[in-house]
PDB file of C-alpha atoms in Angstrom:
ATOM      1  CA  MET R  24      -5.658 -11.792  32.362  1.00 45.00           C
ATOM      2  CA  THR R  25      -7.656  -9.185  34.228  1.00 43.00           C
ATOM      3  CA  MET R  26      -5.599  -7.551  36.968  1.00 43.00           C
ATOM      4  CA  HIS R  27      -6.877  -4.218  38.179  1.00 47.00           C
ATOM      5  CA  GLY R  28      -4.847  -1.491  39.824  1.00 60.00           C
ATOM      6  CA  PRO R  29      -1.435   0.012  39.128  1.00 83.00           C
ATOM      7  CA  ILE R  30       1.081  -1.825  36.949  1.00 92.00           C
ATOM      8  CA  ARG R  31       3.295  -3.975  39.144  1.00 94.00           C
ATOM      9  CA  PRO R  32       6.975  -4.658  38.327  1.00 94.00           C
ATOM     10  CA  GLU R  33       6.159  -8.135  36.990  1.00 96.00           C
ATOM     11  CA  GLU R  34       3.392  -6.764  34.761  1.00 97.00           C
ATOM     12  CA  ALA R  35       3.284  -4.847  31.499  1.00 98.00           C
ATOM     13  CA  ARG R  36       0.926  -2.589  29.604  1.00 97.00           C
ATOM     14  CA  VAL R  37      -0.146  -4.140  26.278  1.00 98.00           C
ATOM     15  CA  ASN R  38      -0.270  -1.766  23.328  1.00 97.00           C
ATOM     16  CA  VAL R  39      -2.010  -2.820  20.123  1.00 98.00           C
ATOM     17  CA  THR R  40      -2.089  -1.444  16.582  1.00 98.00           C
ATOM     18  CA  TYR R  41      -4.981  -2.609  14.440  1.00 98.00           C
ATOM     19  CA  GLY R  42      -7.234  -1.185  11.744  1.00 98.00           C
ATOM     20  CA  GLY R  43      -5.228   2.013  11.573  1.00 98.00           C
ATOM     21  CA  LYS R  44      -5.762   2.697  15.271  1.00 97.00           C
ATOM     22  CA  ASN R  45      -3.664   2.265  18.378  1.00 97.00           C
ATOM     23  CA  GLY R  46      -4.700   1.547  21.944  1.00 97.00           C
ATOM     24  CA  ASP R  47      -3.919  -0.278  25.165  1.00 97.00           C
ATOM     25  CA  LEU R  48      -5.541  -3.288  26.766  1.00 97.00           C
ATOM     26  CA  PRO R  49      -7.444  -1.880  29.766  1.00 95.00           C
ATOM     27  CA  ASP R  50      -5.622  -4.138  32.195  1.00 94.00           C
ATOM     28  CA  PRO R  51      -1.943  -5.034  32.442  1.00 97.00           C
ATOM     29  CA  VAL R  52      -0.756  -8.601  31.921  1.00 97.00           C
ATOM     30  CA  HIS R  53       2.134 -10.576  33.343  1.00 97.00           C
ATOM     31  CA  PHE R  54       5.283  -9.578  31.432  1.00 98.00           C
ATOM     32  CA  ASP R  55       6.254 -13.229  30.965  1.00 97.00           C
ATOM     33  CA  SER R  56       2.931 -14.267  29.460  1.00 98.00           C
ATOM     34  CA  THR R  57       3.398 -16.321  26.319  1.00 97.00           C
ATOM     35  CA  ASP R  58       3.045 -14.783  22.885  1.00 97.00           C
ATOM     36  CA  GLY R  59       0.121 -17.128  22.273  1.00 97.00           C
ATOM     37  CA  ASP R  60      -1.710 -15.986  25.394  1.00 97.00           C
ATOM     38  CA  ILE R  61      -1.162 -12.315  24.557  1.00 98.00           C
ATOM     39  CA  ARG R  62      -2.339 -12.868  20.983  1.00 97.00           C
ATOM     40  CA  GLY R  63      -5.468 -14.581  22.285  1.00 97.00           C
ATOM     41  CA  TRP R  64      -6.297 -11.842  24.802  1.00 97.00           C
ATOM     42  CA  VAL R  65      -5.737  -9.108  22.241  1.00 98.00           C
ATOM     43  CA  THR R  66      -7.854 -10.887  19.636  1.00 98.00           C
ATOM     44  CA  GLU R  67     -10.675 -11.327  22.118  1.00 98.00           C
ATOM     45  CA  ALA R  68     -10.455  -7.691  23.211  1.00 98.00           C
ATOM     46  CA  VAL R  69     -10.486  -6.231  19.681  1.00 98.00           C
ATOM     47  CA  ARG R  70     -13.367  -8.482  18.634  1.00 98.00           C
ATOM     48  CA  ALA R  71     -15.330  -7.317  21.662  1.00 98.00           C
ATOM     49  CA  GLY R  72     -14.383  -3.668  21.186  1.00 98.00           C
ATOM     50  CA  SER R  73     -12.868  -3.408  24.645  1.00 96.00           C
ATOM     51  CA  ILE R  74      -9.668  -1.584  23.695  1.00 97.00           C
ATOM     52  CA  PRO R  75     -10.233   2.179  23.916  1.00 96.00           C
ATOM     53  CA  GLY R  76      -9.331   3.820  20.613  1.00 97.00           C
ATOM     54  CA  ILE R  77      -9.659   0.680  18.482  1.00 97.00           C
ATOM     55  CA  ASP R  78     -12.931  -0.031  16.709  1.00 96.00           C
ATOM     56  CA  ALA R  79     -14.565  -3.373  17.454  1.00 97.00           C
ATOM     57  CA  ASP R  80     -13.956  -5.891  14.676  1.00 97.00           C
ATOM     58  CA  PRO R  81     -15.661  -9.264  15.086  1.00 97.00           C
ATOM     59  CA  ASN R  82     -13.302 -10.689  12.459  1.00 95.00           C
ATOM     60  CA  ALA R  83     -10.097  -9.323  13.984  1.00 97.00           C
ATOM     61  CA  ASP R  84      -7.232 -11.674  13.204  1.00 96.00           C
ATOM     62  CA  PHE R  85      -3.763 -11.295  14.715  1.00 97.00           C
ATOM     63  CA  ARG R  86      -2.187 -14.079  12.749  1.00 94.00           C
ATOM     64  CA  ASP R  87       1.300 -12.934  11.634  1.00 97.00           C
ATOM     65  CA  PHE R  88       1.541 -10.252  14.286  1.00 98.00           C
ATOM     66  CA  VAL R  89       4.572 -10.311  16.573  1.00 97.00           C
ATOM     67  CA  VAL R  90       4.942  -9.500  20.252  1.00 98.00           C
ATOM     68  CA  ASP R  91       7.670  -7.027  21.197  1.00 98.00           C
ATOM     69  CA  ARG R  92       8.621  -6.639  24.864  1.00 98.00           C
ATOM     70  CA  PHE R  93      10.271  -3.575  26.380  1.00 97.00           C
ATOM     71  CA  GLU R  94      11.675  -3.018  29.841  1.00 97.00           C
ATOM     72  CA  ALA R  95      10.755   0.072  31.832  1.00 96.00           C
ATOM     73  CA  ASN R  96      12.865   3.170  31.282  1.00 95.00           C
ATOM     74  CA  GLU R  97      13.137   6.757  32.478  1.00 94.00           C
ATOM     75  CA  ALA R  98      10.419   7.936  30.127  1.00 94.00           C
ATOM     76  CA  ARG R  99       8.118   4.987  30.820  1.00 94.00           C
ATOM     77  CA  PRO R 100       8.193   3.616  34.360  1.00 94.00           C
ATOM     78  CA  HIS R 101       6.417   0.379  33.484  1.00 96.00           C
ATOM     79  CA  ARG R 102       7.190  -2.509  31.154  1.00 97.00           C
ATOM     80  CA  LEU R 103       5.525  -2.522  27.745  1.00 98.00           C
ATOM     81  CA  ILE R 104       4.344  -5.234  25.369  1.00 98.00           C
ATOM     82  CA  GLN R 105       3.463  -4.202  21.835  1.00 98.00           C
ATOM     83  CA  MET R 106       1.672  -6.188  19.154  1.00 97.00           C
ATOM     84  CA  ARG R 107       2.634  -5.162  15.651  1.00 98.00           C
ATOM     85  CA  PRO R 108       2.545  -6.816  12.223  1.00 98.00           C
ATOM     86  CA  LYS R 109       5.556  -8.851  11.176  1.00 98.00           C
ATOM     87  CA  THR R 110       7.657  -7.329   8.393  1.00 97.00           C
ATOM     88  CA  PRO R 111       9.987  -9.948   6.843  1.00 96.00           C
ATOM     89  CA  PHE R 112      10.147 -10.715   3.126  1.00 95.00           C
ATOM     90  CA  GLY R 113      11.674 -13.685   1.353  1.00 89.00           C
ATOM     91  CA  GLY R 114      12.455 -17.253   2.213  1.00 73.00           C
ATOM     92  CA  HIS R 115      11.165 -18.646  -1.055  1.00 61.00           C
ATOM     93  CA  GLU R 116      12.834 -21.822  -2.324  1.00 57.00           C
ATOM     94  CA  ALA R 117      12.579 -20.618  -5.926  1.00 57.00           C
ATOM     95  CA  ARG R 118      14.175 -17.367  -4.823  1.00 59.00           C
ATOM     96  CA  VAL R 119      17.153 -19.283  -3.435  1.00 62.00           C
ATOM     97  CA  ARG R 120      17.543 -21.088  -6.742  1.00 59.00           C
ATOM     98  CA  ALA R 121      17.318 -17.778  -8.620  1.00 62.00           C
ATOM     99  CA  ALA R 122      19.990 -16.330  -6.344  1.00 61.00           C
ATOM    100  CA  LEU R 123      22.290 -19.271  -7.014  1.00 63.00           C
ATOM    101  CA  ASP R 124      21.697 -18.967 -10.763  1.00 65.00           C
ATOM    102  CA  TRP R 125      22.470 -15.271 -10.568  1.00 63.00           C
ATOM    103  CA  ALA R 126      25.669 -15.924  -8.581  1.00 67.00           C
ATOM    104  CA  LEU R 127      26.822 -18.521 -11.118  1.00 69.00           C
ATOM    105  CA  VAL R 128      26.228 -16.093 -13.992  1.00 68.00           C
ATOM    106  CA  GLU R 129      28.170 -13.377 -12.157  1.00 69.00           C
ATOM    107  CA  TYR R 130      30.978 -15.820 -11.380  1.00 72.00           C
ATOM    108  CA  ALA R 131      31.200 -16.952 -14.998  1.00 75.00           C
ATOM    109  CA  SER R 132      31.187 -13.353 -16.143  1.00 76.00           C
ATOM    110  CA  THR R 133      34.032 -12.487 -13.763  1.00 79.00           C
ATOM    111  CA  LEU R 134      36.064 -15.476 -14.898  1.00 79.00           C
ATOM    112  CA  ALA R 135      35.549 -14.482 -18.539  1.00 81.00           C
ATOM    113  CA  LYS R 136      36.787 -10.942 -17.804  1.00 80.00           C
ATOM    114  CA  LEU R 137      39.831 -12.255 -15.964  1.00 82.00           C
ATOM    115  CA  ALA R 138      40.644 -14.557 -18.876  1.00 82.00           C
ATOM    116  CA  GLN R 139      40.689 -11.652 -21.338  1.00 78.00           C
TER     117      GLN R 139
ATOM    118  CA  MET U   2      23.181  -9.182  -4.551  1.00 83.00           C
ATOM    119  CA  MET U   3      21.341  -8.496  -1.292  1.00 89.00           C
ATOM    120  CA  GLU U   4      17.607  -8.019  -1.094  1.00 91.00           C
ATOM    121  CA  ALA U   5      16.531  -4.465  -0.350  1.00 93.00           C
ATOM    122  CA  GLY U   6      13.274  -2.668   0.246  1.00 96.00           C
ATOM    123  CA  VAL U   7      11.839   0.776  -0.247  1.00 97.00           C
ATOM    124  CA  VAL U   8       8.716   2.466   1.083  1.00 98.00           C
ATOM    125  CA  ILE U   9       6.930   4.442  -1.647  1.00 98.00           C
ATOM    126  CA  ASP U  10       4.798   7.487  -0.913  1.00 98.00           C
ATOM    127  CA  LEU U  11       1.525   8.551  -2.528  1.00 98.00           C
ATOM    128  CA  ASN U  12       3.434  10.647  -5.086  1.00 97.00           C
ATOM    129  CA  GLY U  13       5.339   7.586  -6.229  1.00 97.00           C
ATOM    130  CA  GLU U  14       8.568   8.750  -4.616  1.00 97.00           C
ATOM    131  CA  PRO U  15      10.860   6.763  -2.309  1.00 98.00           C
ATOM    132  CA  LEU U  16      10.138   7.665   1.297  1.00 97.00           C
ATOM    133  CA  HIS U  17      12.492   5.270   3.034  1.00 97.00           C
ATOM    134  CA  TRP U  18      15.133   2.799   1.846  1.00 96.00           C
ATOM    135  CA  HIS U  19      15.152  -0.372   3.889  1.00 95.00           C
ATOM    136  CA  LEU U  20      18.622  -1.933   4.130  1.00 93.00           C
ATOM    137  CA  PRO U  21      18.716  -3.809   7.427  1.00 93.00           C
ATOM    138  CA  VAL U  22      22.047  -5.130   8.678  1.00 90.00           C
ATOM    139  CA  ASP U  23      20.951  -8.763   8.556  1.00 88.00           C
ATOM    140  CA  ARG U  24      19.403  -8.788   5.076  1.00 91.00           C
ATOM    141  CA  THR U  25      20.534 -11.641   2.859  1.00 88.00           C
ATOM    142  CA  VAL U  26      20.560 -12.574  -0.795  1.00 86.00           C
ATOM    143  CA  VAL U  27      17.100 -14.119  -0.423  1.00 88.00           C
ATOM    144  CA  SER U  28      15.427 -12.374   2.473  1.00 91.00           C
ATOM    145  CA  LEU U  29      14.767  -9.260   4.486  1.00 94.00           C
ATOM    146  CA  PRO U  30      14.400  -9.938   8.231  1.00 95.00           C
ATOM    147  CA  ASP U  31      11.582  -8.904  10.505  1.00 96.00           C
ATOM    148  CA  SER U  32      12.239  -5.284  11.395  1.00 96.00           C
ATOM    149  CA  ARG U  33      10.593  -3.151  14.021  1.00 97.00           C
ATOM    150  CA  PRO U  34      12.232   0.009  12.577  1.00 97.00           C
ATOM    151  CA  LEU U  35      10.519  -0.693   9.238  1.00 97.00           C
ATOM    152  CA  TRP U  36       7.157  -0.995  10.963  1.00 98.00           C
ATOM    153  CA  ASP U  37       7.819   2.241  12.882  1.00 97.00           C
ATOM    154  CA  ILE U  38       8.493   4.053   9.588  1.00 97.00           C
ATOM    155  CA  VAL U  39       5.316   2.624   8.038  1.00 98.00           C
ATOM    156  CA  TRP U  40       3.179   3.543  11.030  1.00 98.00           C
ATOM    157  CA  GLU U  41       4.604   7.047  11.380  1.00 97.00           C
ATOM    158  CA  ASN U  42       3.974   7.715   7.682  1.00 98.00           C
ATOM    159  CA  ARG U  43       0.747   5.737   7.358  1.00 97.00           C
ATOM    160  CA  GLU U  44      -1.190   8.631   5.827  1.00 96.00           C
ATOM    161  CA  LYS U  45       1.245   9.090   2.941  1.00 96.00           C
ATOM    162  CA  ILE U  46       2.306   5.572   1.991  1.00 98.00           C
ATOM    163  CA  ALA U  47       1.253   3.978  -1.294  1.00 98.00           C
ATOM    164  CA  GLY U  48       3.108   0.718  -0.808  1.00 98.00           C
ATOM    165  CA  ILE U  49       6.351  -1.119  -0.221  1.00 98.00           C
ATOM    166  CA  ALA U  50       8.706  -2.625  -2.780  1.00 98.00           C
ATOM    167  CA  HIS U  51      11.415  -5.198  -2.385  1.00 96.00           C
ATOM    168  CA  SER U  52      13.889  -6.840  -4.712  1.00 94.00           C
ATOM    169  CA  HIS U  53      14.270 -10.490  -5.605  1.00 90.00           C
ATOM    170  CA  PRO U  54      17.473 -12.123  -6.823  1.00 85.00           C
ATOM    171  CA  GLY U  55      17.922 -13.199 -10.422  1.00 87.00           C
ATOM    172  CA  GLY U  56      15.845 -12.397 -13.474  1.00 89.00           C
ATOM    173  CA  GLY U  57      12.422 -13.276 -14.804  1.00 92.00           C
ATOM    174  CA  VAL U  58       8.974 -12.443 -13.514  1.00 94.00           C
ATOM    175  CA  PRO U  59       9.107 -12.410  -9.713  1.00 93.00           C
ATOM    176  CA  GLY U  60       6.315 -13.639  -7.491  1.00 93.00           C
ATOM    177  CA  PRO U  61       5.540 -13.192  -3.825  1.00 95.00           C
ATOM    178  CA  SER U  62       6.482 -15.963  -1.407  1.00 93.00           C
ATOM    179  CA  TYR U  63       4.257 -17.166   1.428  1.00 94.00           C
ATOM    180  CA  GLU U  64       6.408 -15.078   3.765  1.00 95.00           C
ATOM    181  CA  ASP U  65       5.740 -12.080   1.533  1.00 96.00           C
ATOM    182  CA  VAL U  66       1.943 -12.388   1.415  1.00 97.00           C
ATOM    183  CA  THR U  67       1.609 -13.043   5.137  1.00 97.00           C
ATOM    184  CA  THR U  68       3.609  -9.851   5.712  1.00 98.00           C
ATOM    185  CA  PHE U  69       1.438  -7.931   3.201  1.00 98.00           C
ATOM    186  CA  SER U  70      -1.688  -9.082   5.015  1.00 98.00           C
ATOM    187  CA  ALA U  71      -0.445  -8.375   8.538  1.00 98.00           C
ATOM    188  CA  ILE U  72       0.700  -4.837   7.684  1.00 98.00           C
ATOM    189  CA  GLU U  73      -2.584  -4.054   5.921  1.00 98.00           C
ATOM    190  CA  ARG U  74      -4.627  -5.320   8.877  1.00 98.00           C
ATOM    191  CA  ALA U  75      -2.589  -3.121  11.213  1.00 98.00           C
ATOM    192  CA  LEU U  76      -2.940  -0.071   8.966  1.00 98.00           C
ATOM    193  CA  GLY U  77      -6.598  -0.677   8.215  1.00 97.00           C
ATOM    194  CA  ARG U  78      -6.089  -0.118   4.513  1.00 97.00           C
ATOM    195  CA  ARG U  79      -4.644  -1.763   1.422  1.00 98.00           C
ATOM    196  CA  LEU U  80      -1.232  -1.052  -0.076  1.00 98.00           C
ATOM    197  CA  LYS U  81       0.589  -1.856  -3.297  1.00 98.00           C
ATOM    198  CA  TRP U  82       3.382  -4.410  -3.067  1.00 98.00           C
ATOM    199  CA  TRP U  83       5.988  -4.152  -5.800  1.00 98.00           C
ATOM    200  CA  ILE U  84       8.615  -6.819  -6.382  1.00 96.00           C
ATOM    201  CA  THR U  85      11.527  -6.348  -8.762  1.00 96.00           C
ATOM    202  CA  SER U  86      13.908  -8.835 -10.324  1.00 93.00           C
ATOM    203  CA  ALA U  87      16.930  -8.001 -12.464  1.00 92.00           C
ATOM    204  CA  ASP U  88      14.760  -7.487 -15.555  1.00 93.00           C
ATOM    205  CA  ALA U  89      11.089  -7.405 -14.542  1.00 96.00           C
ATOM    206  CA  ALA U  90       8.717  -6.023 -11.953  1.00 97.00           C
ATOM    207  CA  ILE U  91       5.283  -6.898 -10.674  1.00 97.00           C
ATOM    208  CA  VAL U  92       2.820  -5.247  -8.359  1.00 98.00           C
ATOM    209  CA  ALA U  93       0.694  -7.368  -6.050  1.00 98.00           C
ATOM    210  CA  VAL U  94      -2.577  -6.231  -4.504  1.00 98.00           C
ATOM    211  CA  TRP U  95      -5.147  -7.929  -2.342  1.00 98.00           C
ATOM    212  CA  THR U  96      -8.049  -9.211  -4.415  1.00 97.00           C
ATOM    213  CA  GLY U  97      -9.717 -11.401  -1.805  1.00 95.00           C
ATOM    214  CA  PRO U  98     -11.793 -12.933  -0.597  1.00 95.00           C
ATOM    215  CA  GLY U  99      -9.232 -14.867   1.444  1.00 94.00           C
ATOM    216  CA  LEU U 100      -6.938 -13.129   3.896  1.00 94.00           C
ATOM    217  CA  LEU U 101      -3.924 -14.081   1.773  1.00 96.00           C
ATOM    218  CA  THR U 102      -5.456 -13.795  -1.703  1.00 97.00           C
ATOM    219  CA  TYR U 103      -3.151 -11.440  -3.568  1.00 98.00           C
ATOM    220  CA  SER U 104      -2.893 -11.109  -7.338  1.00 97.00           C
ATOM    221  CA  SER U 105       0.195  -9.984  -9.212  1.00 97.00           C
ATOM    222  CA  THR U 106       0.406  -8.159 -12.523  1.00 98.00           C
ATOM    223  CA  LEU U 107       3.404  -7.103 -14.538  1.00 97.00           C
ATOM    224  CA  CYS U 108       4.319  -3.536 -13.760  1.00 95.00           C
ATOM    225  CA  LYS U 109       5.838  -0.851 -15.941  1.00 94.00           C
ATOM    226  CA  GLU U 110       9.316   0.302 -15.034  1.00 95.00           C
ATOM    227  CA  LEU U 111       9.156   3.036 -12.396  1.00 96.00           C
ATOM    228  CA  GLU U 112      11.921   5.534 -11.743  1.00 95.00           C
ATOM    229  CA  TRP U 113      12.936   4.274  -8.303  1.00 97.00           C
ATOM    230  CA  MET U 114      13.210   0.652  -9.509  1.00 97.00           C
ATOM    231  CA  LYS U 115      16.576   1.317 -11.131  1.00 95.00           C
ATOM    232  CA  LYS U 116      17.930   2.591  -7.828  1.00 95.00           C
ATOM    233  CA  LEU U 117      16.424  -0.360  -5.947  1.00 95.00           C
ATOM    234  CA  ARG U 118      18.275  -2.738  -8.281  1.00 95.00           C
ATOM    235  CA  GLN U 119      21.495  -0.719  -7.938  1.00 93.00           C
ATOM    236  CA  ILE U 120      21.299  -0.882  -4.172  1.00 90.00           C
ATOM    237  CA  SER U 121      20.459  -4.582  -4.266  1.00 90.00           C
ATOM    238  CA  ASN U 122      23.337  -5.400  -6.580  1.00 84.00           C
ATOM    239  CA  ASP U 123      25.928  -3.179  -4.952  1.00 75.00           C
ATOM    240  CA  VAL U 124      27.284  -5.369  -2.168  1.00 61.00           C
ATOM    241  CA  HIS U 125      29.497  -2.494  -1.116  1.00 53.00           C
ATOM    242  CA  VAL U 126      26.548  -0.394  -0.023  1.00 55.00           C
ATOM    243  CA  ALA U 127      26.748  -0.129   3.730  1.00 46.00           C
ATOM    244  CA  ASN U 128      24.058  -2.132   5.447  1.00 44.00           C
ATOM    245  CA  ALA U 129      22.137   0.571   7.161  1.00 42.00           C
ATOM    246  CA  THR U 130      18.814   2.279   7.267  1.00 42.00           C
ATOM    247  CA  ILE U 131      19.139   5.234   4.937  1.00 43.00           C
ATOM    248  CA  LEU U 132      16.753   8.084   4.386  1.00 40.00           C
ATOM    249  CA  PHE U 133      16.967   9.703   0.982  1.00 41.00           C
ATOM    250  CA  ALA U 134      16.169  13.335   1.418  1.00 35.00           C
ATOM    251  CA  ARG U 135      16.492  14.204  -2.248  1.00 36.00           C
ATOM    252  CA  GLU U 136      16.026  12.370  -5.478  1.00 38.00           C
ATOM    253  CA  GLY U 137      19.365  11.250  -6.859  1.00 39.00           C
ATOM    254  CA  GLU U 138      21.064  10.930  -3.511  1.00 39.00           C
ATOM    255  CA  ARG U 139      23.072   7.707  -3.174  1.00 40.00           C
ATOM    256  CA  PRO U 140      23.805   5.758  -0.038  1.00 39.00           C
TER     257      PRO U 140
END
């Protein structure tokens, strides 16, 4: 992972948010690195306290964090990889059943109104 | 009915209504804009609520609690996680010791819950991210 020097076109800065703090991995990584590799490097770095601005946490756990990738732009001349927590809700089988029940009740109610 | 979310501030007021384009009747998708709102307002957020379809006492799914945990680890602090159904509401909080050990209790009806249900039930509400500047404002 360690690649010193300026950020090359095929590399990216890795930005991390953890424990209420935000910081960058000291060294860039290859932009096409896998999510799993990035998660592993970030976990290792936060546990060791090697990300400036983020307190060391020997129990740091990046399970359920996602990796976002951004191309360079006018404001930021290098590519960027950010690790942030996932944010979806739902996907519960019981919730699907509840939704179907609710739809059936609504449908029946509409039919009853139309029949009046 | 489409699931909807709302970020609640420390005064118990809605800070941000979360109505992503690709929300469904049973889910809210992963959303970077939601995380950006949470991070930018991290000092004034009490928690996040979302709606479930149907009635009865709602409970968090595995997807829900893994999201609760990830956001709290990123923020470095605990939040409240409300879930509403058509006729009930709960609030879930981390009780530990496990990473995903959250406990839910029935919650009294809070003022913004009525609006959350309205937005969830009104399929004509435009799917968009809407900021409510004033109480009473409708999308």
